Short mmCIF file of C-alpha atoms in Angstrom, two decimals:
data_model
loop_
_atom_site.label_atom_id
_atom_site.label_comp_id
_atom_site.label_asym_id
_atom_site.label_seq_id
_atom_site.Cartn_x
_atom_site.Cartn_y
_atom_site.Cartn_z
CA MET A 1 0.06 -0.04 0.22
CA PRO A 2 1.62 3.26 -1.33
CA PRO A 3 1.18 6.37 0.73
CA LEU A 4 -1.28 9.09 -0.09
CA PRO A 5 -0.57 10.36 -3.47
CA ALA A 6 1.13 13.45 -3.92
CA SER A 7 -1.65 15.04 -5.46
CA ALA A 8 -5.71 14.15 -5.60
CA ALA A 9 -8.26 16.01 -7.14
CA ALA A 10 -9.18 19.37 -5.88
CA VAL A 11 -7.69 17.97 -2.57
CA PRO A 12 -4.40 19.73 -2.16
CA PRO A 13 -2.07 17.43 0.20
CA VAL A 14 0.24 18.62 2.94
CA PRO A 15 3.77 18.45 1.70
CA ALA A 16 5.77 15.75 3.50
CA ALA A 17 8.60 17.92 3.70
CA PRO A 18 10.41 16.14 1.10
CA GLU A 19 13.59 18.27 1.33
CA ALA A 20 14.57 16.79 4.84
CA GLY A 21 13.12 13.52 4.26
CA GLU A 22 14.50 12.75 0.87
CA GLN A 23 18.00 13.68 1.23
CA ALA A 24 18.03 11.85 4.69
CA PRO A 25 19.10 8.35 4.77
CA PRO A 26 16.20 6.07 5.20
CA TRP A 27 17.07 5.29 8.67
CA ARG A 28 17.31 8.48 10.08
CA ALA A 29 14.10 10.15 8.60
CA ALA A 30 12.23 7.06 9.99
CA LEU A 31 14.22 8.27 13.58
CA GLY A 32 12.88 11.69 13.27
CA ILE A 33 9.57 10.54 12.96
CA ALA A 34 9.19 8.04 15.56
CA LEU A 35 11.57 9.59 18.07
CA PRO A 36 9.43 12.75 19.41
CA PRO A 37 6.25 10.22 19.96
CA VAL A 38 8.38 7.65 21.81
CA LEU A 39 10.43 10.08 24.10
CA LEU A 40 7.01 12.10 24.75
CA THR A 41 5.45 8.41 25.26
CA LEU A 42 8.30 7.25 27.96
CA ALA A 43 8.29 10.72 29.75
CA LEU A 44 4.44 10.81 30.49
CA CYS A 45 4.53 7.12 31.51
CA LEU A 46 7.29 7.26 33.41
CA TYR A 47 6.39 10.22 35.30
CA GLY A 48 4.76 9.82 38.44
CA ILE A 49 5.02 5.98 37.83
CA GLN A 50 4.89 4.62 41.49
CA ASP A 51 2.41 7.54 42.55
CA ARG A 52 -0.63 5.49 42.15
CA GLN A 53 -0.89 2.08 44.35
CA LEU A 54 -1.54 -0.76 42.82
CA TRP A 55 -5.28 -1.77 42.09
CA ARG A 56 -6.76 -5.38 42.52
CA ASP A 57 -5.79 -6.55 39.04
CA GLU A 58 -1.93 -5.54 39.34
CA HIS A 59 -1.86 -7.25 42.74
CA ALA A 60 -2.84 -10.52 40.90
CA SER A 61 0.03 -9.98 38.17
CA TRP A 62 2.37 -9.03 41.63
CA TRP A 63 1.30 -12.45 42.74
CA ALA A 64 1.75 -14.43 39.72
CA ALA A 65 4.64 -13.01 38.82
CA THR A 66 6.16 -14.11 42.49
CA LEU A 67 5.39 -17.54 42.46
CA SER A 68 7.53 -20.42 42.08
CA TRP A 69 7.71 -22.04 38.31
CA SER A 70 5.41 -24.98 39.90
CA ASP A 71 3.04 -22.59 41.43
CA LEU A 72 2.73 -20.68 38.63
CA GLY A 73 1.70 -23.58 36.15
CA THR A 74 -0.75 -24.60 38.48
CA LEU A 75 -2.71 -21.28 39.00
CA THR A 76 -2.67 -20.49 35.03
CA GLY A 77 -3.82 -24.14 34.58
CA ASN A 78 -7.07 -23.73 36.96
CA MET A 79 -7.38 -19.62 35.69
CA ASP A 80 -5.92 -16.71 33.77
CA LEU A 81 -4.02 -18.98 31.26
CA VAL A 82 -4.74 -16.08 28.63
CA LEU A 83 -2.03 -14.09 30.76
CA ALA A 84 0.24 -16.58 31.45
CA PRO A 85 2.90 -15.26 28.59
CA TYR A 86 2.78 -12.03 30.48
CA TYR A 87 3.19 -13.65 34.13
CA LEU A 88 6.15 -15.58 33.12
CA LEU A 89 7.67 -11.99 31.37
CA LEU A 90 7.08 -10.49 34.67
CA HIS A 91 8.47 -13.24 36.88
CA LEU A 92 11.88 -12.82 35.09
CA TRP A 93 11.72 -9.01 35.55
CA VAL A 94 10.95 -8.82 39.32
CA SER A 95 13.57 -11.37 39.56
CA VAL A 96 16.12 -8.60 38.44
CA ALA A 97 13.98 -5.50 38.93
CA GLY A 98 12.26 -6.04 41.98
CA GLN A 99 8.98 -5.56 42.99
CA SER A 100 8.30 -1.89 43.83
CA GLU A 101 5.31 -0.64 41.74
CA ALA A 102 7.53 1.52 39.32
CA ALA A 103 9.68 -1.86 38.53
CA LEU A 104 6.51 -3.88 38.07
CA ARG A 105 5.34 -1.07 35.85
CA ILE A 106 8.61 -0.11 33.53
CA PRO A 107 7.93 -2.99 31.28
CA SER A 108 4.47 -1.58 30.37
CA ALA A 109 5.89 2.06 29.92
CA LEU A 110 8.30 0.64 27.56
CA ALA A 111 6.06 -1.24 25.59
CA MET A 112 3.89 2.01 25.25
CA ALA A 113 6.80 3.81 24.12
CA ALA A 114 7.77 1.40 21.28
CA ALA A 115 4.13 1.66 20.36
CA ALA A 116 4.02 5.31 19.89
CA GLY A 117 7.00 4.70 17.66
CA CYS A 118 5.17 2.10 15.46
CA VAL A 119 2.22 4.26 15.28
CA ALA A 120 4.06 7.39 13.70
CA LEU A 121 6.20 4.54 11.36
CA LEU A 122 2.92 3.33 9.91
CA GLY A 123 1.38 6.62 9.75
CA ARG A 124 4.60 8.19 7.81
CA ARG A 125 3.81 4.81 5.39
CA LEU A 126 -0.04 5.61 5.05
CA LEU A 127 -0.40 9.26 5.20
CA SER A 128 2.56 11.32 5.44
CA PRO A 129 5.56 12.03 7.61
CA ARG A 130 4.00 14.90 9.57
CA LEU A 131 0.59 12.81 9.51
CA GLY A 132 2.69 10.26 10.89
CA LEU A 133 4.41 12.70 13.73
CA LEU A 134 1.05 14.12 14.69
CA ALA A 135 -0.52 10.50 14.83
CA GLY A 136 2.22 9.65 17.61
CA VAL A 137 2.34 12.66 19.56
CA LEU A 138 -1.94 12.40 19.61
CA PHE A 139 -1.29 8.50 20.53
CA ALA A 140 1.29 9.83 23.09
CA VAL A 141 -0.92 12.42 25.29
CA CYS A 142 -3.93 10.49 25.28
CA PRO A 143 -4.47 9.58 29.20
CA SER A 144 -5.62 6.20 28.54
CA ILE A 145 -2.16 5.66 26.74
CA THR A 146 -0.43 7.04 30.07
CA TRP A 147 -2.77 5.02 32.63
CA TYR A 148 -1.97 1.93 30.66
CA GLY A 149 1.41 2.24 30.31
CA GLN A 150 1.62 2.88 34.07
CA ASP A 151 -0.28 -0.30 34.46
CA ALA A 152 1.44 -3.57 35.42
CA ARG A 153 -1.12 -5.58 33.05
CA PRO A 154 -0.48 -7.02 29.62
CA TYR A 155 -2.74 -4.26 27.36
CA ALA A 156 0.25 -1.97 26.75
CA PHE A 157 1.90 -5.32 24.93
CA ALA A 158 -1.23 -5.71 23.28
CA VAL A 159 -1.06 -2.14 21.98
CA LEU A 160 2.62 -2.63 20.90
CA ALA A 161 2.01 -5.61 19.16
CA ALA A 162 -1.06 -4.77 16.96
CA SER A 163 1.03 -1.74 16.20
CA GLY A 164 4.08 -3.36 15.06
CA SER A 165 2.57 -6.38 13.91
CA THR A 166 0.52 -3.92 11.33
CA LEU A 167 3.53 -1.84 10.70
CA LEU A 168 5.67 -4.70 9.66
CA ILE A 169 2.83 -6.34 7.10
CA THR A 170 2.87 -2.82 5.89
CA ARG A 171 6.08 -2.80 5.31
CA ILE A 172 6.46 -6.13 3.51
CA VAL A 173 3.25 -4.88 0.79
CA GLN A 174 4.78 -1.73 0.37
CA ASP A 175 8.51 -2.81 0.29
CA ARG A 176 8.25 -6.14 -1.82
CA ARG A 177 11.30 -7.17 -3.02
CA PRO A 178 12.34 -8.40 -6.24
CA ALA A 179 13.00 -12.06 -7.72
CA ALA A 180 17.05 -10.71 -7.56
CA ALA A 181 16.48 -9.88 -3.98
CA GLY A 182 16.44 -14.04 -3.53
CA LEU A 183 14.06 -15.32 -1.68
CA ARG A 184 15.51 -15.67 1.98
CA PRO A 185 15.37 -12.10 3.06
CA VAL A 186 11.50 -12.58 2.30
CA LEU A 187 11.08 -15.56 4.25
CA LEU A 188 12.49 -13.88 7.20
CA LEU A 189 9.84 -11.14 6.80
CA TRP A 190 7.10 -13.35 6.81
CA ALA A 191 8.59 -15.07 9.49
CA GLY A 192 8.98 -12.27 11.74
CA TYR A 193 5.62 -11.09 10.51
CA ALA A 194 4.19 -14.73 11.92
CA LEU A 195 5.76 -13.83 15.28
CA THR A 196 4.42 -10.64 15.65
CA VAL A 197 1.24 -12.39 14.96
CA VAL A 198 1.82 -14.59 17.47
CA ALA A 199 2.92 -11.69 19.96
CA MET A 200 -0.38 -10.86 18.89
CA GLY A 201 -2.24 -13.55 20.71
CA LEU A 202 0.17 -14.16 23.32
CA THR A 203 -0.28 -10.33 24.84
CA HIS A 204 -4.46 -10.29 24.08
CA LEU A 205 -6.73 -13.47 22.29
CA VAL A 206 -8.58 -10.37 21.05
CA THR A 207 -6.01 -8.02 19.65
CA LEU A 208 -6.10 -10.90 16.84
CA MET A 209 -9.23 -8.93 15.48
CA VAL A 210 -6.43 -7.13 13.84
CA LEU A 211 -6.11 -9.62 11.31
CA PRO A 212 -9.43 -8.32 9.03
CA GLY A 213 -7.56 -5.19 8.45
CA HIS A 214 -4.45 -7.17 7.29
CA LEU A 215 -6.40 -9.14 4.97
CA LEU A 216 -7.80 -5.70 3.64
CA LEU A 217 -3.93 -4.37 2.82
CA VAL A 218 -3.08 -7.70 0.74
CA ALA A 219 -6.28 -7.89 -0.85
CA ARG A 220 -5.94 -4.34 -1.79
CA GLU A 221 -3.00 -5.47 -4.21
CA PHE A 222 -5.27 -7.80 -6.23
CA ARG A 223 -6.95 -4.34 -7.47
CA ARG A 224 -3.98 -2.18 -7.79
CA GLY A 225 -2.81 -4.58 -11.00
CA THR A 226 0.83 -3.34 -10.55
CA ASP A 227 2.14 -6.75 -10.55
CA ASP A 228 0.92 -9.34 -12.34
CA ALA A 229 -1.49 -11.89 -11.37
CA GLY A 230 0.66 -14.73 -10.15
CA ALA A 231 3.16 -12.49 -7.95
CA ARG A 232 -0.54 -11.05 -6.36
CA TRP A 233 -1.74 -14.71 -5.33
CA VAL A 234 1.99 -15.04 -4.20
CA LEU A 235 1.47 -12.29 -1.96
CA PHE A 236 -2.19 -13.74 -0.65
CA GLY A 237 -0.27 -17.04 -0.18
CA ARG A 238 2.36 -15.86 1.97
CA TRP A 239 0.09 -14.02 4.32
CA ALA A 240 -2.30 -16.48 4.82
CA VAL A 241 0.36 -19.24 5.31
CA ALA A 242 2.04 -16.87 7.67
CA SER A 243 -1.24 -15.88 9.43
CA ALA A 244 -2.50 -19.63 9.78
CA ALA A 245 0.80 -20.80 10.91
CA ALA A 246 0.34 -18.30 14.14
CA VAL A 247 -3.14 -18.68 14.65
CA LEU A 248 -1.84 -22.76 14.69
CA LEU A 249 0.84 -22.18 17.02
CA LEU A 250 -1.63 -20.14 19.28
CA SER A 251 -4.78 -22.73 18.96
CA PRO A 252 -3.64 -24.47 22.44
CA LEU A 253 -4.26 -21.34 24.09
CA LEU A 254 -7.04 -20.17 22.41
CA LEU A 255 -9.03 -24.14 23.36
CA LEU A 256 -7.75 -23.89 26.59
CA GLY A 257 -8.38 -20.27 27.44
CA ALA A 258 -12.06 -20.43 25.75
CA GLY A 259 -12.67 -22.80 28.61
CA GLN A 260 -11.79 -20.33 31.09
CA SER A 261 -13.99 -17.83 29.85
CA GLY A 262 -16.23 -17.89 32.81
CA GLN A 263 -13.49 -15.93 34.68
CA ILE A 264 -14.99 -12.51 33.04
CA ALA A 265 -19.15 -13.61 32.86
CA TRP A 266 -19.22 -10.33 35.33
CA ASN A 267 -18.65 -7.90 32.50
CA ALA A 268 -22.48 -7.32 31.25
CA ARG A 269 -21.42 -4.22 28.76
CA ASP A 270 -23.58 -4.09 25.69
CA TRP A 271 -24.73 -1.72 23.18
CA GLY A 272 -25.91 0.98 25.75
CA ASP A 273 -21.88 1.22 26.92
CA LEU A 274 -20.71 2.60 23.39
CA GLY A 275 -20.51 6.15 24.25
CA GLU A 276 -18.30 5.21 27.60
CA LEU A 277 -16.50 3.29 25.72
CA VAL A 278 -15.15 6.41 23.69
CA LYS A 279 -14.51 8.18 26.79
CA ASP A 280 -11.98 4.89 28.43
CA LEU A 281 -10.52 4.51 25.16
CA ALA A 282 -9.16 8.07 24.85
CA GLY A 283 -9.02 8.13 29.16
CA SER A 284 -11.32 11.68 28.60
CA SER A 285 -14.54 12.11 27.54
CA ALA A 286 -13.71 15.77 26.16
CA LEU A 287 -10.75 14.02 24.11
CA GLY A 288 -12.31 11.52 22.78
CA TRP A 289 -15.54 13.03 21.47
CA THR A 290 -13.26 15.68 20.25
CA LEU A 291 -11.36 12.97 18.09
CA LEU A 292 -13.90 10.44 17.09
CA PRO A 293 -15.68 12.40 14.79
CA LEU A 294 -12.63 13.87 13.39
CA GLY A 295 -11.47 10.08 12.92
CA VAL A 296 -14.92 9.24 11.46
CA LEU A 297 -14.45 12.10 8.82
CA GLY A 298 -10.94 11.15 7.79
CA ALA A 299 -12.04 7.47 7.59
CA VAL A 300 -15.14 8.91 5.01
CA GLY A 301 -13.29 11.82 3.42
CA LEU A 302 -10.23 9.18 2.34
CA LEU A 303 -12.84 6.42 1.30
CA LEU A 304 -14.69 8.94 -0.94
CA LEU A 305 -11.14 9.63 -2.53
CA ARG A 306 -10.33 5.97 -2.63
CA GLN A 307 -7.20 6.40 0.04
CA PRO A 308 -6.02 3.35 1.33
CA VAL A 309 -7.03 3.97 5.07
CA GLY A 310 -9.56 0.53 4.80
CA PRO A 311 -7.34 -1.61 6.85
CA LEU A 312 -6.97 1.19 9.41
CA ILE A 313 -11.24 0.96 9.31
CA CYS A 314 -10.86 -2.54 10.10
CA TRP A 315 -8.43 -2.35 12.69
CA ALA A 316 -10.52 0.65 14.32
CA LEU A 317 -14.14 -0.39 14.10
CA VAL A 318 -14.19 -4.37 13.83
CA PRO A 319 -13.03 -5.66 17.26
CA VAL A 320 -15.39 -3.25 18.79
CA LEU A 321 -18.32 -4.47 16.56
CA VAL A 322 -17.70 -7.95 17.16
CA THR A 323 -16.82 -7.91 20.87
CA VAL A 324 -20.19 -5.67 21.48
CA ALA A 325 -22.53 -8.08 19.17
CA THR A 326 -20.76 -11.10 21.42
CA ALA A 327 -20.95 -9.50 24.57
CA HIS A 328 -23.40 -11.36 26.15
CA TRP A 329 -21.43 -15.11 25.12
CA LEU A 330 -17.68 -13.85 25.37
CA HIS A 331 -17.89 -10.72 27.98
CA LEU A 332 -15.30 -9.19 25.82
CA PHE A 333 -16.37 -5.69 25.33
CA LEU A 334 -14.41 -3.60 27.79
CA ALA A 335 -11.80 -0.73 26.94
CA ARG A 336 -9.26 -2.30 28.14
CA TYR A 337 -9.64 -5.27 26.17
CA LEU A 338 -9.91 -2.71 23.08
CA LEU A 339 -7.11 -0.73 23.67
CA PHE A 340 -4.84 -2.25 20.79
CA THR A 341 -7.61 0.19 18.37
CA VAL A 342 -6.46 3.77 20.04
CA PRO A 343 -3.58 3.64 17.20
CA ALA A 344 -6.30 3.17 14.60
CA TRP A 345 -8.27 6.12 15.39
CA MET A 346 -5.06 8.31 16.17
CA LEU A 347 -4.05 7.69 12.74
CA LEU A 348 -7.78 8.40 11.28
CA THR A 349 -7.72 11.24 13.01
CA ALA A 350 -4.64 12.62 12.13
CA ALA A 351 -5.89 11.62 8.38
CA ALA A 352 -8.68 14.18 8.78
CA ILE A 353 -6.37 17.03 9.71
CA GLY A 354 -4.58 16.18 6.93
CA ARG A 355 -7.94 17.04 4.61
CA LEU A 356 -8.08 20.30 5.73
CA PRO A 357 -6.02 21.84 2.99
CA GLY A 358 -8.43 20.23 0.38
CA LEU A 359 -11.30 21.46 2.60
CA VAL A 360 -10.05 25.03 2.64
CA ALA A 361 -9.41 25.05 -1.10
CA GLN A 362 -12.82 23.94 -2.02
CA LEU A 363 -14.46 26.17 0.63
CA THR A 364 -12.51 29.24 -0.81
CA ALA A 365 -12.97 28.07 -4.72
CA SER A 366 -9.10 28.57 -4.51
CA ARG A 367 -6.47 25.84 -6.34
CA THR A 368 -3.93 27.24 -3.76
CA PRO A 369 -4.69 26.67 -0.42
CA PRO A 370 -3.33 29.39 2.12
CA ARG A 371 0.01 28.55 3.42
CA TRP A 372 -0.63 28.34 7.11
CA VAL A 373 -2.97 25.54 5.81
CA VAL A 374 -0.64 23.67 3.71
CA GLY A 375 2.57 24.07 6.58
CA PRO A 376 2.64 22.27 9.78
CA VAL A 377 0.69 24.92 11.73
CA PRO A 378 -2.41 22.98 11.54
CA LEU A 379 -0.69 20.19 12.89
CA VAL A 380 0.67 22.22 15.54
CA VAL A 381 -2.73 23.57 16.45
CA ALA A 382 -4.38 20.07 16.54
CA PHE A 383 -1.84 18.80 18.83
CA ALA A 384 -1.92 21.89 20.88
CA LEU A 385 -6.05 21.21 21.21
CA ALA A 386 -5.50 17.57 21.89
CA ALA A 387 -3.14 18.21 24.93
CA VAL A 388 -5.37 21.01 26.18
CA LEU A 389 -8.21 18.46 26.18
CA ALA A 390 -6.08 15.68 27.73
CA TRP A 391 -4.30 17.81 30.59
CA PRO A 392 -7.36 17.20 33.53
CA ALA A 393 -7.39 13.54 32.98
CA GLN A 394 -3.56 13.55 32.43
CA ALA A 395 -3.01 15.49 35.75
CA SER A 396 -5.51 12.60 37.35
CA VAL A 397 -4.21 9.84 36.30
CA ARG A 398 -1.67 8.97 38.56
CA ASP A 399 -4.34 9.25 41.40
CA ASP A 400 -5.41 5.88 43.21
CA LEU A 401 -8.54 4.68 41.38
CA GLY A 402 -11.85 5.47 42.93
CA GLY A 403 -13.47 2.76 44.61
CA GLU A 404 -10.05 0.96 45.59
CA ALA A 405 -9.40 0.47 49.00
CA ASP A 406 -6.58 2.86 50.58
CA ALA A 407 -4.06 -0.73 51.16
CA ARG A 408 -0.98 1.61 51.69
CA ALA A 409 -2.80 3.20 54.28
CA ALA A 410 -4.06 0.21 55.93
CA ALA A 411 -0.93 -1.12 56.00
CA ARG A 412 0.97 2.18 57.75
CA VAL A 413 -2.05 2.11 60.31
CA ILE A 414 -1.31 -1.51 61.02
CA SER A 415 2.45 -1.00 60.78
CA ALA A 416 2.69 1.44 63.08
CA GLY A 417 0.64 -0.44 66.14
CA LEU A 418 1.78 -3.87 64.85
CA HIS A 419 2.82 -6.06 68.24
CA PRO A 420 4.14 -9.59 68.16
CA GLY A 421 1.50 -12.32 67.79
CA ASP A 422 -1.13 -10.16 66.24
CA GLY A 423 -3.41 -11.58 63.97
CA VAL A 424 -5.48 -10.42 60.84
CA VAL A 425 -8.76 -11.04 59.74
CA PHE A 426 -10.43 -10.01 56.02
CA GLU A 427 -13.76 -9.74 55.26
CA PRO A 428 -15.02 -12.37 52.60
CA THR A 429 -16.12 -9.14 50.32
CA SER A 430 -12.77 -7.95 50.67
CA SER A 431 -9.93 -8.18 48.26
CA MET A 432 -7.74 -7.27 51.02
CA ARG A 433 -5.60 -10.52 51.22
CA ARG A 434 -3.16 -9.83 47.95
CA ALA A 435 -2.92 -5.95 49.02
CA LEU A 436 -2.25 -6.07 52.53
CA ALA A 437 0.34 -9.10 51.69
CA TYR A 438 1.91 -6.62 48.80
CA GLU A 439 2.28 -3.57 50.89
CA LEU A 440 3.68 -5.48 53.58
CA ARG A 441 6.21 -7.33 51.37
CA ASP A 442 9.41 -5.83 52.93
CA ARG A 443 7.66 -5.55 57.25
CA PRO A 444 6.79 -7.52 59.58
CA ALA A 445 3.21 -8.37 59.05
CA PRO A 446 0.05 -10.11 61.43
CA LYS A 447 -0.44 -13.47 61.00
CA ASP A 448 -2.86 -14.38 58.68
CA THR A 449 -5.42 -15.89 61.25
CA LEU A 450 -8.26 -17.43 59.26
CA LEU A 451 -5.49 -18.54 56.86
CA TRP A 452 -6.47 -22.72 55.75
CA VAL A 453 -5.40 -23.06 52.45
CA THR A 454 -2.74 -20.89 51.03
CA ALA A 455 -3.59 -19.41 47.58
CA GLN A 456 -0.67 -21.26 46.05
CA GLN A 457 -2.15 -24.87 47.41
CA ALA A 458 -5.70 -23.82 46.35
CA GLY A 459 -3.99 -23.12 42.83
CA SER A 460 -6.17 -19.86 42.96
CA PHE A 461 -5.83 -15.79 43.44
CA GLY A 462 -8.07 -16.96 46.66
CA ALA A 463 -6.79 -18.58 49.79
CA LEU A 464 -9.41 -21.14 51.67
CA GLU A 465 -10.08 -19.86 55.64
CA CYS A 466 -10.59 -22.69 57.69
CA GLU A 467 -13.96 -24.07 58.43
CA GLU A 468 -13.72 -23.63 62.35
CA PRO A 469 -12.53 -20.02 63.42
CA ALA A 470 -12.58 -21.16 67.10
CA ARG A 471 -9.99 -23.46 66.46
CA CYS A 472 -7.92 -20.96 64.44
CA MET A 473 -8.27 -17.91 66.59
CA ALA A 474 -7.38 -20.15 70.01
CA GLY A 475 -4.72 -17.65 71.64
CA VAL A 476 -4.86 -14.67 69.41
CA GLN A 477 -5.02 -11.75 72.20
CA ARG A 478 -5.26 -8.79 69.35
CA ILE A 479 -6.78 -8.83 65.73
CA TRP A 480 -6.36 -6.07 62.83
CA LEU A 481 -9.98 -6.41 61.46
CA LEU A 482 -10.01 -5.22 57.58
CA VAL A 483 -13.42 -3.97 56.69
CA ALA A 484 -15.09 -2.29 53.81
CA SER A 485 -15.96 1.53 55.17
CA GLY A 486 -19.44 1.59 53.44
CA ASP A 487 -20.50 -1.32 55.56
CA ARG A 488 -21.62 -0.51 58.78
CA ARG A 489 -21.99 -3.80 60.52
CA PRO A 490 -19.70 -4.30 63.42
CA TYR A 491 -17.39 -7.03 61.61
CA GLY A 492 -18.38 -6.54 57.88
CA SER A 493 -19.54 -9.41 55.78
CA VAL A 494 -17.60 -12.07 57.83
CA SER A 495 -19.20 -15.57 58.30
CA ASP A 496 -21.67 -15.95 61.41
CA LYS A 497 -18.76 -18.36 62.75
CA VAL A 498 -16.26 -15.77 62.34
CA ALA A 499 -18.52 -12.98 64.04
CA LYS A 500 -19.31 -15.33 66.90
CA GLU A 501 -15.80 -15.73 67.96
CA LEU A 502 -14.76 -11.61 67.34
CA LYS A 503 -17.60 -10.75 70.08
CA GLN A 504 -14.55 -12.26 72.37
CA PHE A 505 -13.17 -9.05 71.57
CA HIS A 506 -13.55 -5.89 72.30
CA THR A 507 -12.54 -2.65 69.92
CA VAL A 508 -9.33 -0.35 70.93
CA ARG A 509 -9.61 1.51 68.26
CA THR A 510 -11.13 2.34 64.45
CA GLU A 511 -8.94 3.99 61.65
CA ALA A 512 -11.11 5.07 58.87
CA VAL A 513 -8.82 5.11 55.27
CA PRO A 514 -10.30 5.51 52.34
CA ASN A 515 -13.21 2.71 51.18
CA LEU A 516 -11.82 0.67 54.42
CA ARG A 517 -12.14 0.62 58.06
CA VAL A 518 -9.20 -0.71 59.88
CA VAL A 519 -10.70 -1.62 63.63
CA LEU A 520 -8.15 -3.39 66.33
CA LEU A 521 -9.48 -6.07 68.35
CA GLU A 522 -8.17 -7.01 71.84
CA ARG A 523 -9.54 -10.35 73.22
CA THR A 524 -11.64 -9.40 76.28
CA LYS A 525 -10.11 -10.45 79.83
CA GLY A 526 -11.96 -13.60 80.71
CA LYS A 527 -12.71 -14.84 77.37
CA ALA A 528 -11.21 -17.89 76.45
#
């Protein structure tokens, strides 16, 4: 697929600064386009990367990454199999980098920065160098990109895999080598493409929905007619073989992962949540509802001009439509599962801004658009507007998640008042067991009083508690009880058996932290 032509009827293009790009070596020209988005994304992701405390899914990542190889195999055999590759990567990483919030999140920040470079280079090939740079920096300032670049989950890697795979297939199609170049370099490129498709499946299976866009990219060669029919069939055959080989390698993960789909049955979003999806994908309602119309405008306008944006439209829309249509069966319609579509939306938005010269020319009935429209001014204004719209959400992206219990504060309260022999009890509705274990990983911690079967032994993320609390609590003189702040019952939602034993204690003090009550109980004298 070639870049947009240098001219189109009644639509003068944005110049691509040929004097800078044509004379520089190809790698230097590409670096000049990719480096600014990479550095901007990396700066935004690394800034305050450990300010926000881990949330419950990140606690799950930490827990899985710190298990032994045997326990991790048992865990992923029971649940989260589709995330096993990420857990394996994080396991290796934390063994070197440690377990701090920053250490757990740095891989995501690096992946998101690399994805920004891929977006810019893809725009350079499909649109123009300037528009590629614009798409890259628009991608960088999206609050959702910063948020997931500071999230110890695999979604940044899914964005990178989708962007990198699309960039590679675009390069293969555009830069097909002549027969004299030999078969080996061509096969290496296709093998690399197959590996990027495997990477998409390993990061998140939903990311494989980018493949229809790749198919459209390859199929377009049949309509161009620049090669003989045999060469075009060879291109299609190689794509089909590479894609089929990748899917075949992923088939065990696809089949076994399907058996664990019940884990996300809680997700009941459907068509009525499409508006919310726009906000969530951008990370800002103002930014999302500004960029979405521009992206749609760019897609429609360029389709009318028969420009090569079909693959971008497939990339942006097919995953959304498929997941929302199957929401009640597969439960995959969730913004973080669809984050890999953000690069396509940014590229379509950049394409819409690139149509500005032609639009102004039509409105002014002039063959030559004003110089300010042809130059970099519209691109700078577009980036500045996006940055302003994104700023409020960017400023709050490092805040703790609303609704999450403040495990850091709870750990500080417990550490300040901890006595040897103290125990801790978690109400069943609380997910604090892993959170507190993380926050107290390097400090003395109270004994998990009701723990009977550890999460490792259960092959799960959740531990099993003893069925006879009286036996487990015998001899414990002080207990720290963690209860959701919204639950006004003295002991929260603990079982009747546990509540009966806790009545042997009296309250010493209660500390309120965000979304949590930390209650210190002491056994009443004379009580067994």
